[in-house]
CSV table of C-alpha atoms and ligand atoms in Angstrom, one decimal:
chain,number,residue,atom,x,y,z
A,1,UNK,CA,-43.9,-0.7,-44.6
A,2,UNK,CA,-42.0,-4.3,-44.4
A,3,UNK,CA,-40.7,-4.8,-40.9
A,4,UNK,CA,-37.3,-5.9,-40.9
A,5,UNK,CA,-36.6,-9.2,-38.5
A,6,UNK,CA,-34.6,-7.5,-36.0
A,7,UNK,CA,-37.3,-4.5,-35.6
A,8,UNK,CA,-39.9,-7.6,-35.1
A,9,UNK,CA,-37.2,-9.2,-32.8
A,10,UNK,CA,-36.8,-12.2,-34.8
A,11,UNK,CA,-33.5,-13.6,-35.9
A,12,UNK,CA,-32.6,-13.1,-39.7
A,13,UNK,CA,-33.8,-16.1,-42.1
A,14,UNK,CA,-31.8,-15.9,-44.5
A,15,UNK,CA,-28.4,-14.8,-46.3
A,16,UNK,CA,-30.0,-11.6,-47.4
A,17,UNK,CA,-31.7,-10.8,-44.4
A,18,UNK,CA,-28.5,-11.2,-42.2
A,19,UNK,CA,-26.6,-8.9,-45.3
A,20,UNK,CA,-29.4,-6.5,-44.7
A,21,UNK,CA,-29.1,-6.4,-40.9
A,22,UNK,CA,-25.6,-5.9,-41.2
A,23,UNK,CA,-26.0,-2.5,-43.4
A,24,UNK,CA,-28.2,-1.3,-40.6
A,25,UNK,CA,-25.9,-1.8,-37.9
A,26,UNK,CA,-22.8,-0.4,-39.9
A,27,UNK,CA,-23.1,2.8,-39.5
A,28,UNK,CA,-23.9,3.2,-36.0
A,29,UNK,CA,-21.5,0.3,-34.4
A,30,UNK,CA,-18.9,2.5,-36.6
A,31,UNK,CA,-19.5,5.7,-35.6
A,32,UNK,CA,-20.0,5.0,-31.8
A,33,UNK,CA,-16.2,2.9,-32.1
A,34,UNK,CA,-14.6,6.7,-33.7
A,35,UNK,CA,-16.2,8.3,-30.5
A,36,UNK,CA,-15.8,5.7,-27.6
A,37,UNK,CA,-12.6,3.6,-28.7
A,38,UNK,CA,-10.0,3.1,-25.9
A,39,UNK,CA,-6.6,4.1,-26.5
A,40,UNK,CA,-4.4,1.1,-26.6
A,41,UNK,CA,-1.8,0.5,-27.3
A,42,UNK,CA,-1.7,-2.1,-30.3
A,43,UNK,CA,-4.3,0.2,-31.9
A,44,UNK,CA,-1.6,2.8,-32.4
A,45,UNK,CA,0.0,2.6,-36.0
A,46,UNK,CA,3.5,2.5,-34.3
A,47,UNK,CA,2.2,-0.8,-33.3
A,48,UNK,CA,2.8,-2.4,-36.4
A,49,UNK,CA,1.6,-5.8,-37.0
A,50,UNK,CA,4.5,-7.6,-34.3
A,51,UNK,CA,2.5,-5.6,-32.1
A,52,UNK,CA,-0.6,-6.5,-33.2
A,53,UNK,CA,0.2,-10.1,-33.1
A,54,UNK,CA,1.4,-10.2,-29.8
A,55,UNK,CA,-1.2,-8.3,-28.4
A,56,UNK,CA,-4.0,-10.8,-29.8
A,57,UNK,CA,-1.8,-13.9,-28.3
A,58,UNK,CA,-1.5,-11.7,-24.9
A,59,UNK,CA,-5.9,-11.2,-25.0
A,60,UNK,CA,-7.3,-14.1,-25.9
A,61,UNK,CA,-7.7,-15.5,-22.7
A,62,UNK,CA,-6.4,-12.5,-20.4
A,63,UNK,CA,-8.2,-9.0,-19.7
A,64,UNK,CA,-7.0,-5.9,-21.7
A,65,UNK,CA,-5.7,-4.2,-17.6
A,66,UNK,CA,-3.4,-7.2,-17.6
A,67,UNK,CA,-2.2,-7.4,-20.7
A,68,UNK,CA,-1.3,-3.8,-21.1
A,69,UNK,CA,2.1,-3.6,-18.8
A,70,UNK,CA,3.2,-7.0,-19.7
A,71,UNK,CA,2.8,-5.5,-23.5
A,72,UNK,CA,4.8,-2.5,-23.4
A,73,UNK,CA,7.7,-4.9,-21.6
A,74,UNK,CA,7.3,-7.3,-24.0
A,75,UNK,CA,7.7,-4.9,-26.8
A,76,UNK,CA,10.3,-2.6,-25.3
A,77,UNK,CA,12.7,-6.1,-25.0
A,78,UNK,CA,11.8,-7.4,-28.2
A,79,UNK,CA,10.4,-5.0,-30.9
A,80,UNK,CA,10.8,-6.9,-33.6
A,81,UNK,CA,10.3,-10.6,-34.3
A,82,UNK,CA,14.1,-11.7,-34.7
A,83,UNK,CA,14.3,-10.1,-31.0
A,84,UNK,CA,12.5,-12.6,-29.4
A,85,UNK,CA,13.7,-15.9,-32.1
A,86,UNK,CA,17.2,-14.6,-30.7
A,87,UNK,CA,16.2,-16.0,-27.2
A,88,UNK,CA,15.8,-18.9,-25.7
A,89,UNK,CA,12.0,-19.9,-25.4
A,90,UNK,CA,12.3,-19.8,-21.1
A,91,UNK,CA,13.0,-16.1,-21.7
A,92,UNK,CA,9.7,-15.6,-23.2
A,93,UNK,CA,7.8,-17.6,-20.5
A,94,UNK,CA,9.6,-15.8,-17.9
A,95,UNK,CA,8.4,-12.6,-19.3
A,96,UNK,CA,4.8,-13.1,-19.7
A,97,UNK,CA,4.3,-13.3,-16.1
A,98,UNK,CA,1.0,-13.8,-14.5
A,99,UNK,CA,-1.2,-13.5,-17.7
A,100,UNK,CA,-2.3,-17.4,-17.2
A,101,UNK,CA,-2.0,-19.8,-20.1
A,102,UNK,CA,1.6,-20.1,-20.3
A,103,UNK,CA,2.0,-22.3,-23.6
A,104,UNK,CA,0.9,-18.8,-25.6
A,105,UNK,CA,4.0,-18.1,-24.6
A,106,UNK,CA,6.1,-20.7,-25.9
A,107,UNK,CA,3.9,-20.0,-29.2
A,108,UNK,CA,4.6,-16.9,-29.9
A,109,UNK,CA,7.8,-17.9,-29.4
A,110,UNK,CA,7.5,-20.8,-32.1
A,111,UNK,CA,5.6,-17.6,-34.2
A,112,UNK,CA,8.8,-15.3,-33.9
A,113,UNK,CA,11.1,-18.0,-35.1
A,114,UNK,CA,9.1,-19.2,-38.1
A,115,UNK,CA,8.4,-15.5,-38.9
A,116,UNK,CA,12.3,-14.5,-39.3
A,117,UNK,CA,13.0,-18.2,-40.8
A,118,UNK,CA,10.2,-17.9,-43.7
A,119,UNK,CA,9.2,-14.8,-43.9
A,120,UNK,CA,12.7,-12.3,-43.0
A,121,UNK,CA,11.7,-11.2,-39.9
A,122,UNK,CA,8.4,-9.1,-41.2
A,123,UNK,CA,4.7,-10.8,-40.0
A,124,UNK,CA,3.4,-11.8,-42.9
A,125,UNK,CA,0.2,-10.1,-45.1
A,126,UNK,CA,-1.8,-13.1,-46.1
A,127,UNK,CA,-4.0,-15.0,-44.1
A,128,UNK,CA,-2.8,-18.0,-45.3
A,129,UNK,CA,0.7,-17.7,-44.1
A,130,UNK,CA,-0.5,-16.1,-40.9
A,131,UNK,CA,-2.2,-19.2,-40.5
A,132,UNK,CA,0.8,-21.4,-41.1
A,133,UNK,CA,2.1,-19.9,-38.5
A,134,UNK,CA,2.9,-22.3,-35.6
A,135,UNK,CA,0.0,-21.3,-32.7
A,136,UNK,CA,-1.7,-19.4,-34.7
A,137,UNK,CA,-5.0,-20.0,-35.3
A,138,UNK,CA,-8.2,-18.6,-37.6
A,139,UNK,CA,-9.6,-16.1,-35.2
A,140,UNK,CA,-5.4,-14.5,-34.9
A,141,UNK,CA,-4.6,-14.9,-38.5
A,142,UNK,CA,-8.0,-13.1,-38.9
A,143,UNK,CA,-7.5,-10.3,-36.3
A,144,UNK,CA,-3.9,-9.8,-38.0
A,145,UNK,CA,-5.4,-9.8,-41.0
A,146,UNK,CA,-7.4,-7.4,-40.3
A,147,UNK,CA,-6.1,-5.0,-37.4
A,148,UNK,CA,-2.8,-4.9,-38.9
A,149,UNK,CA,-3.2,-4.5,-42.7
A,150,UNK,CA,-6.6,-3.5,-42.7
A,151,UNK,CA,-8.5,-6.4,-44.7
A,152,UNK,CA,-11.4,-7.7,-44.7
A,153,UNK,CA,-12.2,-10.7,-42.2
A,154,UNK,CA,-14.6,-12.2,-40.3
A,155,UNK,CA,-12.7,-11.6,-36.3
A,156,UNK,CA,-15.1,-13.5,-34.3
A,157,UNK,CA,-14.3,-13.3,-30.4
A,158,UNK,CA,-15.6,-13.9,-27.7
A,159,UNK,CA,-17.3,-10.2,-27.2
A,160,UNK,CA,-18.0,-9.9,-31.3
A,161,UNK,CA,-19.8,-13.6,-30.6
A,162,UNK,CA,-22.0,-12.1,-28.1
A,163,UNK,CA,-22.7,-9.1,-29.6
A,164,UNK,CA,-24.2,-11.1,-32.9
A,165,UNK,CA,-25.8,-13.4,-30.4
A,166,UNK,CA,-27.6,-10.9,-28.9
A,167,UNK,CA,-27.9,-8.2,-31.8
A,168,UNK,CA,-29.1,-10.4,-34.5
A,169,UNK,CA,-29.9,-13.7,-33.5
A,170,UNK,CA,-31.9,-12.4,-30.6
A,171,UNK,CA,-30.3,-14.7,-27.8
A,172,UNK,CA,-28.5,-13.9,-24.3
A,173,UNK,CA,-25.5,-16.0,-25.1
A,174,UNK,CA,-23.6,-17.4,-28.1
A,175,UNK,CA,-23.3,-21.6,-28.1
A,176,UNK,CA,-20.2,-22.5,-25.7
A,177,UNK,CA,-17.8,-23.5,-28.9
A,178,UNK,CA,-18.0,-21.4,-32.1
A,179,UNK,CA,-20.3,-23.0,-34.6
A,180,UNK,CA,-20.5,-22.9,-38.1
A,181,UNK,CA,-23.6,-20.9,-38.3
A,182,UNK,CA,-22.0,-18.2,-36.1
A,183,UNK,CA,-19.0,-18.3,-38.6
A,184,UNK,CA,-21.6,-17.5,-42.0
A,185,UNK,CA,-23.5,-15.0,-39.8
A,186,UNK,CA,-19.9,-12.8,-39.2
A,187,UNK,CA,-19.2,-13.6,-42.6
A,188,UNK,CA,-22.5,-12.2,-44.0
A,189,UNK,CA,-22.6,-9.0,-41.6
A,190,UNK,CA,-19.0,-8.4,-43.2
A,191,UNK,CA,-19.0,-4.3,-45.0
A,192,UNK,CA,-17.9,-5.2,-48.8
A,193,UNK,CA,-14.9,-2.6,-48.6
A,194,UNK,CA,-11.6,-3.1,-47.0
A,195,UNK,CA,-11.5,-0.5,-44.4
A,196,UNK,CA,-15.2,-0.4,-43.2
A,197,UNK,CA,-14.9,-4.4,-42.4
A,198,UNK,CA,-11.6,-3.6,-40.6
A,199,UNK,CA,-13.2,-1.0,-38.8
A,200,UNK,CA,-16.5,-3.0,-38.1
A,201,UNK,CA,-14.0,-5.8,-36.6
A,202,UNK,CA,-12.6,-3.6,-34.0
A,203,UNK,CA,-16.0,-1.8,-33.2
A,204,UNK,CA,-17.5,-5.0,-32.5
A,205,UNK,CA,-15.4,-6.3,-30.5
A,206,UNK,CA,-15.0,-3.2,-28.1
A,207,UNK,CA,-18.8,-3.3,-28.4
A,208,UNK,CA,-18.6,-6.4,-26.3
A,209,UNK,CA,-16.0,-5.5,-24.2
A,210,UNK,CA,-17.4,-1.8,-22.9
A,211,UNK,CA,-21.0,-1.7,-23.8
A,212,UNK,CA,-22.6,-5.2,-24.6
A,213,UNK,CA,-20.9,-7.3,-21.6
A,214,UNK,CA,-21.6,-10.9,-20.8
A,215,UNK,CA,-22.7,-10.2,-16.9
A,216,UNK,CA,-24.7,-7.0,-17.8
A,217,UNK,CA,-25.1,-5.4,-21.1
A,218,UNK,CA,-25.9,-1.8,-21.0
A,219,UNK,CA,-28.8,-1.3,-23.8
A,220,UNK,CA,-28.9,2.6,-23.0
A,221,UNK,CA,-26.0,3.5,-24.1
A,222,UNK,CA,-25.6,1.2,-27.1
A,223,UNK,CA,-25.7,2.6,-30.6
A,224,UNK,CA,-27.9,-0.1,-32.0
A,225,UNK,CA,-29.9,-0.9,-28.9
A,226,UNK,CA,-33.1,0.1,-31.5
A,227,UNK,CA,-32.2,-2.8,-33.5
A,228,UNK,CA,-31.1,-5.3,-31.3
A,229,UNK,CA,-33.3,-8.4,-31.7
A,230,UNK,CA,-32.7,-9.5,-28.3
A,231,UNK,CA,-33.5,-6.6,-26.6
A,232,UNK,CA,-36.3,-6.1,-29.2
A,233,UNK,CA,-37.7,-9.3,-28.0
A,234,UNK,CA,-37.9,-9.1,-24.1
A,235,UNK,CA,-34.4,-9.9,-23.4
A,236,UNK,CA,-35.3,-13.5,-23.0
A,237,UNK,CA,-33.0,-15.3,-20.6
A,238,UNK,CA,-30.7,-17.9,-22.0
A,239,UNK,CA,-32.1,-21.4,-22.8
A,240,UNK,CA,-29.2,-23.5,-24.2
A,241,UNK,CA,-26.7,-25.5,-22.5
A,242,UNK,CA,-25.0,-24.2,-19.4
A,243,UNK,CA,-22.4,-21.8,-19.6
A,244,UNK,CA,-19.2,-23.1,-18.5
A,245,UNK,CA,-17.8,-21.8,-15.7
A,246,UNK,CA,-13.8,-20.1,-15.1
A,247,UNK,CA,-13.0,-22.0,-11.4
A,248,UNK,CA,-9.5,-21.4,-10.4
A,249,UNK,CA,-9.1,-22.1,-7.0
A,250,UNK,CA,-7.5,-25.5,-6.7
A,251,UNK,CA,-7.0,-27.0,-9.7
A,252,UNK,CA,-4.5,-28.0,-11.6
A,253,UNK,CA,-4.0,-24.5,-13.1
A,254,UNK,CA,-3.2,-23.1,-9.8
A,255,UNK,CA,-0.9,-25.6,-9.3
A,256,UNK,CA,0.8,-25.0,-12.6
A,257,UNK,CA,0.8,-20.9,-12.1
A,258,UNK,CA,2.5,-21.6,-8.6
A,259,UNK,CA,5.2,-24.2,-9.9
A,260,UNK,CA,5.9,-21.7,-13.0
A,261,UNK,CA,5.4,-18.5,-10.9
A,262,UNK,CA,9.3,-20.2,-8.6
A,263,UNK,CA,10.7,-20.8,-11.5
A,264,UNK,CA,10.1,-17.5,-13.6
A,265,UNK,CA,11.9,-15.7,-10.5
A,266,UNK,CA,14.4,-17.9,-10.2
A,267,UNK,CA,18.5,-17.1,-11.9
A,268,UNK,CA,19.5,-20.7,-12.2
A,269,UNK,CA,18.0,-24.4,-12.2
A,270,UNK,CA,15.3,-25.2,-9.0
A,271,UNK,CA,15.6,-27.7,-6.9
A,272,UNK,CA,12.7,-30.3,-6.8
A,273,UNK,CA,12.0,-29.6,-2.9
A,274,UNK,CA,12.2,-25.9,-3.6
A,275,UNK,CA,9.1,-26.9,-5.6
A,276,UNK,CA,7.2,-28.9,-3.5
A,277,UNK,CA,7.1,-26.2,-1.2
A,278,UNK,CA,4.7,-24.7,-3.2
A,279,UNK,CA,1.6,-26.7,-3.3
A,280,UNK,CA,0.8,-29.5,-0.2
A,281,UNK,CA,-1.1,-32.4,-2.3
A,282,UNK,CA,2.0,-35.1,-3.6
A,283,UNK,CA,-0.4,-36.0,-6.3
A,284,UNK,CA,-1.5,-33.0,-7.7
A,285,UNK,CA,1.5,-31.3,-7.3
A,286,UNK,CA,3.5,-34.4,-9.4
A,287,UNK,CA,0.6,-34.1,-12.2
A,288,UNK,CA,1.2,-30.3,-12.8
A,289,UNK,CA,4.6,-30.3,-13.0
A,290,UNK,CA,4.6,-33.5,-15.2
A,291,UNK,CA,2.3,-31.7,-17.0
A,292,UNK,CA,4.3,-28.5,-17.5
A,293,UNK,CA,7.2,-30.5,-18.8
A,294,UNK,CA,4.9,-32.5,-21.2
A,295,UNK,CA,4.0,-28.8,-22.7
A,296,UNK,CA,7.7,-28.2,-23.2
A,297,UNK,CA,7.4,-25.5,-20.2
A,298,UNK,CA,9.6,-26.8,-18.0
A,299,UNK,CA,12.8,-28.6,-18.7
A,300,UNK,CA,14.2,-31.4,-15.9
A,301,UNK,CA,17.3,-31.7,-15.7
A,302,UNK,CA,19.9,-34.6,-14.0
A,303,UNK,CA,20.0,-34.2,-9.8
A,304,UNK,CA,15.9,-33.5,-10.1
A,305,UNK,CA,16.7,-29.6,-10.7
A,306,UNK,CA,14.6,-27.6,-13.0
A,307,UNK,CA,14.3,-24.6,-14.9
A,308,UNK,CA,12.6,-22.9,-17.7
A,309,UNK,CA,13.8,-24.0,-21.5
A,310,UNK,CA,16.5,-23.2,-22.9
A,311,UNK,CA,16.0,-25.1,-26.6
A,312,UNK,CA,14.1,-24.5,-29.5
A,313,UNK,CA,10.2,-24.0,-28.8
A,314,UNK,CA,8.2,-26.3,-30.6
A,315,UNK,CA,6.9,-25.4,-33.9
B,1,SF4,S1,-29.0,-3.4,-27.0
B,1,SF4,FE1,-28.1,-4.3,-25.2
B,1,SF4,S2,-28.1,-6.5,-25.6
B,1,SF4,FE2,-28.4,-5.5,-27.6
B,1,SF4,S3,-26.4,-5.3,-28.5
B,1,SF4,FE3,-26.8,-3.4,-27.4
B,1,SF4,S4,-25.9,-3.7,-25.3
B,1,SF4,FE4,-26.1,-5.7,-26.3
């Protein structure tokens, strides 16, 4: 009998081999996803693609318990795209709250408005428009793509990332940045038809995010944990470059959440010493709040008020 690499816990050599790997896993990553799944949300066909889309802006640097109430707001206020192009780009800033990385706001924003300018108000099908989309980038043109209107994409996250990492090419962590060999390995593991790739996108990913975790995967319960070359070959520890790190605690981002977090509750323009109440170092505090305005986040006004904008987000 031919041993297959991942059953000899070596990574796939070639095209064919990483095509063949991916028929194994198929069926069982598939399967376990129609069992285990979580109920959210987005997932739901009343979703729609708007809701798909703002969903994958809202997760892509935020955990799914965060996201969720901030979601069912968002969409309640705004359902359709034209509901949030009809408001100014503070509103949308205001309403995403704490979810952290504040410019997705003002691009989603931007998305809305280029959505009902070019496209009447309805996400568009193609991954090439999706991707002309201003803030919108491969990995959300692909998740749309895919989630939304079921076709058949490559949706390479963060958790789908370390799943491969650890499933196929047999190591604890995927590179810091997406590479292009990571890109042809997703590409290659793809099902050929439609709806099993769609499905395979989503099952992967909430591989990662329930089973297959970065702090402590749980190889028991996972559907291909016979397969898995890592776990096939020791579980090695990682070797490669440092992982980076997610500090918080002073820096700049802190600064930025605090300066954002007055204005967001605030009805009318702030006051520049309302500000620097916020956040005791001059220098720091000047830097974030430059840096806010810089990122169109924060609009000065005469008298050194402030406030969230009221133009056009950029585009
Ligand atoms: S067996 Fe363990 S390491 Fe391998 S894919 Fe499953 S959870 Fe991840």
């Amino acid at each position: 009998m031919t041993s297959t690499p991942a059953a000899t816990g070596a990574a796939p050599a070639t095209a064919a081999d990483e095509a063949a790997e991916g028929a194994r896993l198929h069926g069982p990553v598939t399967d376990w996803f129609d069992e285990h799944a979580r109920d959210l949300p987005w997932r739901r066909p009343e979703a729609g693609a708007w809701g798909v889309m703002v969903s994958e802006f809202m997760l892509q640097q935020t955990p799914v318990s965060r996201v969720l109430p901030v979601y069912e707001q968002w969409l309640a206020r705004w359902p359709r795209p034209a509901d949030l192009a009809a408001e100014p780009p503070g509103e949308a800033v205001r309403a995403w709250g704490r979810l952290g990385y504040p410019r997705r706001a003002l691009r989603l924003h931007a998305a809305a408005s280029a959505i009902q300018e070019r496209h009447g108000g309805d996400v568009p099908r193609e991954h090439a428009q999706l991707l002309a989309l201003p803030g919108v980038g491969e990995y959300t043109a692909a998740a749309v793509a895919s989630f939304a209107y079921g076709q058949r994409h490559a949706v390479l996250d963060t958790n789908v990332r370390r799943v491969f990492a650890r499933a196929v090419a047999g190591r604890q962590y995927p590179p810091n940045a997406t590479t292009a060999a990571e890109r042809k390995l997703a590409r290659a593991l793809l099902p050929e038809d439609e709806p099993t790739a769609a499905k395979w996108a989503a099952a992967t990913m909430e591989l990662g995010a329930l089973v297959c975790t970065a702090r402590g995967p749980e190889c028991v319960r996972c559907p291909i944990s016979a397969q898995c070359a890592w776990r096939l070959a020791g579980s090695p520890a990682h070797d490669g470059p440092p992982r980076r790190g997610q500090t918080y605690a002073g820096t700049d981002r802190q600064v930025r959440g605090k300066l954002l977090a007055v204005l967001r509750e605030a009805v009318g323009p702030v006051p520049q010493a309302v500000l620097d109440a916020v956040w005791d170092e001059p220098v720091q505090r000047a830097r974030a709040l430059d840096g806010l305005v810089a990122d169109g986040l924060v609009e000065p006004l005469a008298g050194g008020l402030y406030r969230l904008p009221l133009g056009r987000s950029a585009s």
